[in-house]
Coordinates of C-alpha atoms in Angstrom, one line a residue:
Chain A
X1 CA 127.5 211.6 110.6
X2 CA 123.7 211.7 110.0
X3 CA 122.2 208.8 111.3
X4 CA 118.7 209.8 111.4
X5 CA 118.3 207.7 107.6
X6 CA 118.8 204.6 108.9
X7 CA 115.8 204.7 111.2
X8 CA 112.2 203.3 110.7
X9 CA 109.6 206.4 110.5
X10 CA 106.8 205.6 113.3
X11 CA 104.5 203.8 110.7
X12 CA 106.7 203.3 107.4
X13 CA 106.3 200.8 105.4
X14 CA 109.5 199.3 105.0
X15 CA 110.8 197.0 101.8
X16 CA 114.0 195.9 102.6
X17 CA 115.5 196.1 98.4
X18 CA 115.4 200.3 99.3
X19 CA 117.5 200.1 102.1
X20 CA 121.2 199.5 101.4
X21 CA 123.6 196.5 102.5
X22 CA 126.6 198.5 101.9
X23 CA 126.3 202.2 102.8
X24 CA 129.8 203.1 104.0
X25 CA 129.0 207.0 104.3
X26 CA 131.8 208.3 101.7
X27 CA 134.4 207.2 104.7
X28 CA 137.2 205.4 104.6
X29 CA 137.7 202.5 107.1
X30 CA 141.2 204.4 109.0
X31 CA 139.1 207.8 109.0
X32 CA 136.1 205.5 110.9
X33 CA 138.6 204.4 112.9
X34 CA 139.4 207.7 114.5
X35 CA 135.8 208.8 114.7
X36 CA 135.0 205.1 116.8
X37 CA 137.3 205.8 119.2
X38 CA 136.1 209.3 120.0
X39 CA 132.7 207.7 120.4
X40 CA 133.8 204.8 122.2
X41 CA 134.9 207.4 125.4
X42 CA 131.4 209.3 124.9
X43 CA 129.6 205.8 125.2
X44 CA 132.1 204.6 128.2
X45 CA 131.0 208.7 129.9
X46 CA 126.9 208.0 129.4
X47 CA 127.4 204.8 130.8
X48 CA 128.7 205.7 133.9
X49 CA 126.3 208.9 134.4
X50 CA 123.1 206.4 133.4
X51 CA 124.9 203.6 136.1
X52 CA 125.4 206.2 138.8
X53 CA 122.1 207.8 138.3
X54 CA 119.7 204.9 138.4
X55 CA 116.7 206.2 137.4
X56 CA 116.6 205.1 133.7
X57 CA 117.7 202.2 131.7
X58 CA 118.7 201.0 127.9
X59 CA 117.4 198.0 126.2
X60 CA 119.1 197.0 122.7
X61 CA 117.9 194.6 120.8
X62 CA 119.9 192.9 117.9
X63 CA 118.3 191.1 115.2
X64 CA 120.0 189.9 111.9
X65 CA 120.1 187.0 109.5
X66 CA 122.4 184.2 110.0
X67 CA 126.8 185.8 109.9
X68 CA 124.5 189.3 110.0
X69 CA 127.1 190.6 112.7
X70 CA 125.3 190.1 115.8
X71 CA 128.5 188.6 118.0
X72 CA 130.4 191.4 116.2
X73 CA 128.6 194.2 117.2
X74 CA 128.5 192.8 121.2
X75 CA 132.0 192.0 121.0
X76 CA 133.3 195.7 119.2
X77 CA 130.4 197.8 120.3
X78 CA 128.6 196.3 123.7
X79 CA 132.5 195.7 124.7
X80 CA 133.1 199.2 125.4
X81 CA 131.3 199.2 128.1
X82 CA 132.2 198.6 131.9
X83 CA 130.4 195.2 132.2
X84 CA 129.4 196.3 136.0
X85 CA 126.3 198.0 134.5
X86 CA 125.7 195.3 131.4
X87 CA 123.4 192.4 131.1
X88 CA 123.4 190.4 127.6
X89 CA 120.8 187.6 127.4
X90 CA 121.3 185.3 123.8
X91 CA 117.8 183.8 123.6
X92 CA 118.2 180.3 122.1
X93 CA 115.5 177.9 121.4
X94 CA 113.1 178.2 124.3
X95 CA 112.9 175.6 126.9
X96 CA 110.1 173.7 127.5
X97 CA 108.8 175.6 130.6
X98 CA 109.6 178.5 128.4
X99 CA 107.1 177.2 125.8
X100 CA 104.8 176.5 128.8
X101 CA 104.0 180.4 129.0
X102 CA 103.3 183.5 126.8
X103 CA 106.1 184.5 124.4
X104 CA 107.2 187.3 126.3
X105 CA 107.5 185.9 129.9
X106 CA 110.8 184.7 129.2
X107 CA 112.1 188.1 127.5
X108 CA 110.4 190.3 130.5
X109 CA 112.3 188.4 133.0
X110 CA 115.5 190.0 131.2
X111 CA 114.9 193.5 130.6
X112 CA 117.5 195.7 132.3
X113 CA 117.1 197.1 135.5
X114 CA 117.4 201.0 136.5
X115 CA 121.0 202.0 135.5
X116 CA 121.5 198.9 133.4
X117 CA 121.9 198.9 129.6
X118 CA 120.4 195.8 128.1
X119 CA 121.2 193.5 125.4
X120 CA 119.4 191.3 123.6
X121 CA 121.4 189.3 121.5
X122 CA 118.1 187.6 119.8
X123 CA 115.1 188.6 120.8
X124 CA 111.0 188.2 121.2
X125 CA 111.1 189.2 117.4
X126 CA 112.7 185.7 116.7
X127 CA 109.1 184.9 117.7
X128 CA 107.6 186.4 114.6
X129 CA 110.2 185.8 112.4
X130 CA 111.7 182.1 112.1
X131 CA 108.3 180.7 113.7
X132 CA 106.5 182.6 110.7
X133 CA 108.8 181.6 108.1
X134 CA 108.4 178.1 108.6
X135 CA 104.7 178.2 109.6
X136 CA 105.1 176.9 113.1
X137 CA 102.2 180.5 113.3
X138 CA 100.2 181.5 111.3
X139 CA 99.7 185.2 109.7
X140 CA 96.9 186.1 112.5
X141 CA 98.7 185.1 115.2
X142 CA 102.1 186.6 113.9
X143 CA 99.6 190.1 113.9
X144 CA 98.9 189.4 117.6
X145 CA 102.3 189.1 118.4
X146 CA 103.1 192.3 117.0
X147 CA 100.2 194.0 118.5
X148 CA 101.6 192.5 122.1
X149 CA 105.0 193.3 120.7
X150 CA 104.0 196.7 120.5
X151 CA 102.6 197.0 124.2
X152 CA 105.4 195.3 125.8
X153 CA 107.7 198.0 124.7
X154 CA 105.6 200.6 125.7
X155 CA 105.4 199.2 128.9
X156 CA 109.2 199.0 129.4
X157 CA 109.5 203.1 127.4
X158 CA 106.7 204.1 130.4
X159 CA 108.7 202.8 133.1
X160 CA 112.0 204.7 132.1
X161 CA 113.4 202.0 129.5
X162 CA 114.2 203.5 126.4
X163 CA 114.4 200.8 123.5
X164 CA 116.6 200.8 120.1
X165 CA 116.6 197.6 118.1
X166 CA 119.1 197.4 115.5
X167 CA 118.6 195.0 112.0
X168 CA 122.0 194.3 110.8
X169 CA 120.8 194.4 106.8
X170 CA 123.6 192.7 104.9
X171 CA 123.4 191.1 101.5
X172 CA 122.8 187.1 100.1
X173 CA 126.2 187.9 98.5
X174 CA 127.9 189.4 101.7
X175 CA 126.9 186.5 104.2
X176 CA 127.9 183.8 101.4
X177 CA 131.1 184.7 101.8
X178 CA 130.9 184.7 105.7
X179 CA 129.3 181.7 105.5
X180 CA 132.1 180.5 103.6
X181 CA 134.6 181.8 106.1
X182 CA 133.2 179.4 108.5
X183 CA 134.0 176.6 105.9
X184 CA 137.2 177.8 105.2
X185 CA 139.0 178.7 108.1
X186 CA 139.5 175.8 110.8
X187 CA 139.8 178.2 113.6
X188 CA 135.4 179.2 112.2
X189 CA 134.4 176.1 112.1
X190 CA 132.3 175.8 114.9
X191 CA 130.9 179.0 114.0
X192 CA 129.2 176.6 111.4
X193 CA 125.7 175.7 111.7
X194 CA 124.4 173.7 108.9
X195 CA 120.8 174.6 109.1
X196 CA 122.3 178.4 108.3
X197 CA 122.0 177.2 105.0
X198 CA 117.9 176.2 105.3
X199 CA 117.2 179.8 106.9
X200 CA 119.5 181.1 103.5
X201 CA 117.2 178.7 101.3
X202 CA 113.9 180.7 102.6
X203 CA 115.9 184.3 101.9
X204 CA 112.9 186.1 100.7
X205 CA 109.8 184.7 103.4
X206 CA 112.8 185.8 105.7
X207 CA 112.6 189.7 104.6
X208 CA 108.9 190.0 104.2
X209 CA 108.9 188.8 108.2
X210 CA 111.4 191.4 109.0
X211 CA 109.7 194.2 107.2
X212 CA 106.6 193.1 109.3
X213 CA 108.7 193.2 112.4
X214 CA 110.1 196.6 111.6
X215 CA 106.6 197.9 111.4
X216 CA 107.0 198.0 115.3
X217 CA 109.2 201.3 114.8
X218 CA 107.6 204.0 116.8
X219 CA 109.6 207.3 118.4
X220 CA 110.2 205.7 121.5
X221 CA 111.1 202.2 120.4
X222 CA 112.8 202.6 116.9
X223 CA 114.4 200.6 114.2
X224 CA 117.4 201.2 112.4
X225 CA 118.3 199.2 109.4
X226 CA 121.8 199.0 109.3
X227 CA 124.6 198.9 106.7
X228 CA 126.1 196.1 107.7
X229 CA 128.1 194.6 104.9
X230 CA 131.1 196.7 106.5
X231 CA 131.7 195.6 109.8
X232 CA 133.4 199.0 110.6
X233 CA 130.4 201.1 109.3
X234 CA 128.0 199.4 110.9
X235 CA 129.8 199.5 114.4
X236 CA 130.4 202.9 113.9
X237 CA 126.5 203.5 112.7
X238 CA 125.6 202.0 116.3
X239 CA 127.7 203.6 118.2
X240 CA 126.6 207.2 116.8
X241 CA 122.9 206.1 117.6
X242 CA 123.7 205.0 121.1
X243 CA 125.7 208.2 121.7
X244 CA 122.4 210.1 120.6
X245 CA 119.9 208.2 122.8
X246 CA 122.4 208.4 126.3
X247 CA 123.1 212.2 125.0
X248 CA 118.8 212.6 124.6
X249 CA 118.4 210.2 128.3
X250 CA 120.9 212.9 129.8
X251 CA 121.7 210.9 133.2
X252 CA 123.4 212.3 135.8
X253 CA 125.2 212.2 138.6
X254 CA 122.7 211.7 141.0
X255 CA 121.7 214.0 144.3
X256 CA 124.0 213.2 147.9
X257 CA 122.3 213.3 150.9
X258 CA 125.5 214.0 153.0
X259 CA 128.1 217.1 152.7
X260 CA 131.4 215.6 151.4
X261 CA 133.4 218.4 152.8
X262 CA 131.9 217.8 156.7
X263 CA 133.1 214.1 156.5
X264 CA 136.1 213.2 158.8
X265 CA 138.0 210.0 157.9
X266 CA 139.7 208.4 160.7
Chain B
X1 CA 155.6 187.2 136.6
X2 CA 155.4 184.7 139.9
X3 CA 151.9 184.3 141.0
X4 CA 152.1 181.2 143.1
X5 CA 153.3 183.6 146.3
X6 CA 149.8 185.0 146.3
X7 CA 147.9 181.8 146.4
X8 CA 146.6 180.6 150.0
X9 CA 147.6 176.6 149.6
X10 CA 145.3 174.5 150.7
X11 CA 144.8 174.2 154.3
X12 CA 147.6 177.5 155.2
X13 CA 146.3 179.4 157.7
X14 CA 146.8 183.1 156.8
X15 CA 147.8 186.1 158.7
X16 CA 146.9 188.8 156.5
X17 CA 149.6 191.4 158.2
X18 CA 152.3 189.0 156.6
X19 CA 150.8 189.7 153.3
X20 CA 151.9 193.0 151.6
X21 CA 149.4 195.1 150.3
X22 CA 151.9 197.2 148.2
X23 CA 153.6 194.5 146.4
X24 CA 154.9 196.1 143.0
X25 CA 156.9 193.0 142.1
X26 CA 159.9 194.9 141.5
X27 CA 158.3 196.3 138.4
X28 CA 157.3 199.9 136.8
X29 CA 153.9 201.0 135.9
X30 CA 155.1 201.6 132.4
X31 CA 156.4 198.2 132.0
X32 CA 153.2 196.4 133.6
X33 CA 151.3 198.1 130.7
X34 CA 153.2 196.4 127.7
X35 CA 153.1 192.9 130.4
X36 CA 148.7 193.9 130.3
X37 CA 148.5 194.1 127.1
X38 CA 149.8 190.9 126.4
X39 CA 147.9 189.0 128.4
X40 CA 144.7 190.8 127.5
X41 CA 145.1 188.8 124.0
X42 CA 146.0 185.9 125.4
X43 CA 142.6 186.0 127.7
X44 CA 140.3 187.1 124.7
X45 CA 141.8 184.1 122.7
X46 CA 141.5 181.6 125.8
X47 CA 138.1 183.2 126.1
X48 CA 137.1 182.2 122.7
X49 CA 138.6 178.7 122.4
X50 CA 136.2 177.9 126.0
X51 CA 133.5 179.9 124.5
X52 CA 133.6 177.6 121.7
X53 CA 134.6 174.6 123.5
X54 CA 131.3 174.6 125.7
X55 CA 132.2 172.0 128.4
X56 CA 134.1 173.9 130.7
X57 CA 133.4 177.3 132.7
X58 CA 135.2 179.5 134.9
X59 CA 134.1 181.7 137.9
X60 CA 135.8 184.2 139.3
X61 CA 134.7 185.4 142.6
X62 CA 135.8 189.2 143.9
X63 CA 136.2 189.9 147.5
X64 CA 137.5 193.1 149.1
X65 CA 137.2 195.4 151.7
X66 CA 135.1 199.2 150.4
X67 CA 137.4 200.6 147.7
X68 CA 139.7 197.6 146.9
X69 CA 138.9 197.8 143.4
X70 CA 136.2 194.9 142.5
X71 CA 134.9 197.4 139.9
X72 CA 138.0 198.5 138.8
X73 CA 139.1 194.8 138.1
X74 CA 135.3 194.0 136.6
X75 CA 136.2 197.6 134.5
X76 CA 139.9 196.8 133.4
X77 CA 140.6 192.9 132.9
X78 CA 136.7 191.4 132.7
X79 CA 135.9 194.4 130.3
X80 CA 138.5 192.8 128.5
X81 CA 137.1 189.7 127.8
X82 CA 133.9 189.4 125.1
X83 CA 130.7 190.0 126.7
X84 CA 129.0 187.8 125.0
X85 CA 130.7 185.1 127.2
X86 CA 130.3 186.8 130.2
X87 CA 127.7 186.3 133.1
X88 CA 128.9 189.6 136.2
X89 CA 126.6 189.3 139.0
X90 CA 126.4 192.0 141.7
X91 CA 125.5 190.6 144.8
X92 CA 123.6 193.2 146.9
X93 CA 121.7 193.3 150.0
X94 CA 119.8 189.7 150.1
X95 CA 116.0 190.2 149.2
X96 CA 112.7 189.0 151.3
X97 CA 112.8 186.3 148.7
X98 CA 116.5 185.2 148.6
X99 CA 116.5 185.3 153.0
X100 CA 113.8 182.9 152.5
X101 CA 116.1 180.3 151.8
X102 CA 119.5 179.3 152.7
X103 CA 122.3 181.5 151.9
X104 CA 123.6 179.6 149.0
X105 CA 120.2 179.8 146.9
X106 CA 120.8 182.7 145.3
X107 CA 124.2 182.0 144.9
X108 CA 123.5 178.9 142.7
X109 CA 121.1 180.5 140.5
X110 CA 124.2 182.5 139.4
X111 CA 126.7 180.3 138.6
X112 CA 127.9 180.1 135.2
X113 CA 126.8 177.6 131.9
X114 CA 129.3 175.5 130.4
X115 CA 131.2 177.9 128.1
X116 CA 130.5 181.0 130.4
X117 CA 133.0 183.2 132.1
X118 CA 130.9 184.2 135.6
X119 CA 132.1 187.2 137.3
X120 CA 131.3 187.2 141.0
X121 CA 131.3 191.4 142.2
X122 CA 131.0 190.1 146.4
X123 CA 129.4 186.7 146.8
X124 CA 128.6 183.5 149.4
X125 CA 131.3 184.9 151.5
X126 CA 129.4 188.3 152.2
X127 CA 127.6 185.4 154.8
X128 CA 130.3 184.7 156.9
X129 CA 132.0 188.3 156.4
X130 CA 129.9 191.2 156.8
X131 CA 127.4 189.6 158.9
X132 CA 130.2 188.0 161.1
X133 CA 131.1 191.2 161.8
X134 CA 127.9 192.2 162.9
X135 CA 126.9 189.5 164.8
X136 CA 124.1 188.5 162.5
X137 CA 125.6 184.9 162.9
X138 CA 127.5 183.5 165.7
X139 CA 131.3 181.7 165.3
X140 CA 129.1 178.4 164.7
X141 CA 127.0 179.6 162.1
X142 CA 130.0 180.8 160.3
X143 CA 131.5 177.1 160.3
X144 CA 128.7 175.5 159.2
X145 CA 128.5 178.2 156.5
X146 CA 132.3 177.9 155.8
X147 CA 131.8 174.1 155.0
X148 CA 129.0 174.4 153.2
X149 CA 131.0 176.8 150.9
X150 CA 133.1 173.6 150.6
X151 CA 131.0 171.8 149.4
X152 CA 129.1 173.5 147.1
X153 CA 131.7 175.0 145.5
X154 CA 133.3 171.3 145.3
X155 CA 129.8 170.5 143.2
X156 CA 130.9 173.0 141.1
X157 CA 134.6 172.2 140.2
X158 CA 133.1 168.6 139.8
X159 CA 130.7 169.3 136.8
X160 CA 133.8 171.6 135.0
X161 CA 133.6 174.6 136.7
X162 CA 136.8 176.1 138.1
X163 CA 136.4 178.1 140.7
X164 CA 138.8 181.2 141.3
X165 CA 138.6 183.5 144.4
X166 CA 140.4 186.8 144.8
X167 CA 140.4 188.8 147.8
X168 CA 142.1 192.2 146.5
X169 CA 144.4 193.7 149.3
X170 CA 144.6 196.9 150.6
X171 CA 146.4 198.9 153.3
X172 CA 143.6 201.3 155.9
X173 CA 145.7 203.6 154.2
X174 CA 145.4 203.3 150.8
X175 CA 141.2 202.5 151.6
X176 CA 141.4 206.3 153.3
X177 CA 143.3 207.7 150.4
X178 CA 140.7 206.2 148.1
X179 CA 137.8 207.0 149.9
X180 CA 138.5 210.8 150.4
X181 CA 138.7 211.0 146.8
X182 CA 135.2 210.2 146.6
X183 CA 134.1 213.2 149.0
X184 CA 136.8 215.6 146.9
X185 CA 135.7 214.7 143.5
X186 CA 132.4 215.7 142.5
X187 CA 131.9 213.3 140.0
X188 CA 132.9 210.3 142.3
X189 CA 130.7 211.9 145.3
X190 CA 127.9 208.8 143.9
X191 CA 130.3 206.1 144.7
X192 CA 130.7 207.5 148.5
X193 CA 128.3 205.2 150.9
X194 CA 128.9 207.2 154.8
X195 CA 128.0 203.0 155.8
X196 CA 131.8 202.4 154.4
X197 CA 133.1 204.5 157.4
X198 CA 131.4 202.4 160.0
X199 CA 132.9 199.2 158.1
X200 CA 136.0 200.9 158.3
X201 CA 135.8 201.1 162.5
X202 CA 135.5 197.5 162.3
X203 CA 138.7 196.8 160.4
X204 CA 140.2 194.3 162.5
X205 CA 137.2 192.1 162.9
X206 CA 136.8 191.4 159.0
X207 CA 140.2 191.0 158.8
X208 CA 139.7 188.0 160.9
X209 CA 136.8 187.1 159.0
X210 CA 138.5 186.9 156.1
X211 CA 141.1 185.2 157.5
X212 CA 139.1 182.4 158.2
X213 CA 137.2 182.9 154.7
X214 CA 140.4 182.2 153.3
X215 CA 140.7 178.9 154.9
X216 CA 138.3 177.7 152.2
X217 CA 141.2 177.9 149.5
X218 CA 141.5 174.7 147.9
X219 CA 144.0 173.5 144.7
X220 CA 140.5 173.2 142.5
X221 CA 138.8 176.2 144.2
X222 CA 141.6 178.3 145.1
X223 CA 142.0 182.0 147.6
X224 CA 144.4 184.9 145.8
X225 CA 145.4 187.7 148.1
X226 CA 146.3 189.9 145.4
X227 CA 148.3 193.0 146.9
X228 CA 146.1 195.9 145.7
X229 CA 147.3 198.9 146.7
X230 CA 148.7 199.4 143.2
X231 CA 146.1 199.1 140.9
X232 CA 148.4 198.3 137.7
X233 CA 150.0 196.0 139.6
X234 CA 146.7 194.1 140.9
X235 CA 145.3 194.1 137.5
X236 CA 148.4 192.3 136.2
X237 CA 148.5 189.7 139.5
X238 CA 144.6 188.4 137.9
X239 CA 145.3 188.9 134.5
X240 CA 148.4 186.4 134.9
X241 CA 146.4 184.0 137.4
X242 CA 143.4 184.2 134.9
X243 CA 145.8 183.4 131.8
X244 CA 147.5 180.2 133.7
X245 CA 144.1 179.0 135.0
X246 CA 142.8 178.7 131.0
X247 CA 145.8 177.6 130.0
X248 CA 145.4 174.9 132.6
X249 CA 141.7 174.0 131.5
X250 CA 142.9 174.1 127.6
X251 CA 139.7 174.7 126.1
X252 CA 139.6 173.0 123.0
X253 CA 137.8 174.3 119.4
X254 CA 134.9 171.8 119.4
X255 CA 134.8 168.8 116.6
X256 CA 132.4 169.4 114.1
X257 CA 130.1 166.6 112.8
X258 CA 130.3 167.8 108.9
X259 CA 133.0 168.0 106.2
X260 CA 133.7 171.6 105.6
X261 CA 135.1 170.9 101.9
X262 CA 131.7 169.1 101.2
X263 CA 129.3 171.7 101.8
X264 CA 128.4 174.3 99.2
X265 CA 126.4 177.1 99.6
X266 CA 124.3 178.7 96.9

């Protein structure tokens, strides 16, 4: 499976209406099935070399609309690791001694440490993306952020982090009827957050903050845009990405400073 | 599946020789699998419902001797659980910063949010354990610690937290078994620490540390000595203890403050 179409191109231009919702690759759902849990292993393999090696780390970020899939992916993806080397942070609404400092104080404070894969369920691109769309910054500021977005990351890919942020691209049609899931089903209801429904109102000033935001793409800290009105494609799309990164980190066992075979244990 | 056998009641003073370490409760490894599999639903549902819920939490604390299986528990029955509910903190070596306050500190800064499964991988009782041992404390020290455990973790079952401690049980046997594994498999030479051969020496002086860790066992904060030199079998002794404990707390789907059948989204 080529997954190389789904990235951001290091200075693209991206408008969202080219990319598609509902890619499914000419699979089926059962044959993804079988190529999942062959990837699953792979993932559960890296892991362990990247947790036992400790030299580099894994940061993914999630960003999607409202019912995009975020909790899914975490749940169905992120869940296939060994939780010993995970840490998720869900940024919510800053706090008030968040707000007291820069943007990205609260987000550095989180970034995983050597061995760790990150996630970022939410992110500092909420910071340039709801705050733009209903003017609580204006476009200069929202250009600044970028610009520090931009540093940050480099910062975190110089000091052995590498970064891969995922938009979960589904369509007004598709997250209607998750939306209305959530209505439907009592067991969703809490799921349910009226002021979903504002953020669906401002659909379009939505898109053209995330195809600012996916201007950040660069080699070392890419975007994908992912298919992600099928669940199963889209975990199966991350999955194949993350294998390719951990394959491309290559971590390994680390060195022993003792000789296993002149060790007596009493 | 009994359970209740392995719980230290409140006030018991324990003898850890009278507690088996090879306990198979009369059952197979194949049938412990179907038993597993079971529960693991049941947890990801009970998971969910306090998830949801968001006015309870539940930490589970991990205690054993090198090679008693905290990460293969955090592996096969946390990795079972959504990570996105999840909070695993590994408890190292204290810092500069963290020995410049009292031991508990750190401890607290850890401790799960309403809604949040914590996972404790070692803990506050590495402070009257490990530096018992050692003499870093004197007998003294260790009660004053032991009480304030009492307390704080009495502050925690008071604001909805339930508190559930598991000291995984092994035979010096089993721990050499496992431990020569690590020098004769390559790939598990990284998990081999030649410090685990000096805390082996010691063996009967943390066993009567954790004897009177134990002693902190409480009906709201409660000690498991979980017999662990099958690992199926210790695996299924949590997953069953976890199950009862949520099904004790009953986490509720939350009210919801709108009328689903009233709200349409365009």
């Amino acid at each position: 499976m080529k997954t190389g179409s789904y990235r951001v191109k290091a200075g693209q231009k991206v408008k969202l209406e080219d990319w598609k919702t509902d890619d499914d690759g000419g699979l089926e759902e059962d044959d993804a099935k079988v190529l999942l849990d062959e990837l699953e292993d792979q993932l559960f393999d890296l892991q362990e070399r990247l947790y036992a090696e400790r030299q580099q780390s894994l940061l993914i970020v999630l960003q999607a609309r409202d019912a995009g899939g975020k909790d899914g992916v975490v749940k169905k993806v992120v869940g296939q690791f060994n939780p010993n080397g995970l840490k998720i942070t869900n940024f919510k609404q800053p706090t008030e001694d968040e707000l007291a400092h820069d943007f990205l104080w609260r987000i550095h404070a989180h970034t995983p440490g050597k061995g760790m894969i990150g996630v970022f369920n939410r992110s500092h691109y909420e910071d340039v993306l709801v705050t733009r769309v209903y003017s609580m910054i204006d476009n200069k500021t929202a250009k600044t952020r970028l610009k520090h977005i931009r540093a940050f990351e480099e910062l975190l890919t110089d000091n052995g982090t590498r970064v891969v942020k995922f938009y979960l691209h589904i369509s007004p049609e598709e997250q209607k009827e998750r939306l209305q899931a959530r209505l439907d089903e009592p067991e969703k209801n809490w799921k349910f957050n009226p002021g979903d429904l504002k953020d669906r109102e401002h659909w379009e000033a939505f898109t053209e903050a995330y195809q600012d935001a996916l201007s950040t793409s660069t080699d070392e800290a890419p975007w994908y845009v992912v298919p992600a009105d099928h669940k199963w494609y889209r975990d199966l799309v991350i999955s194949q990405v993350l294998v390719s990164i951990l394959n491309d980190m290559n971590p390994q066992f680390p060195d022993i400073d003792f000789k296993p075979s002149e060790i007596r244990i009493k």
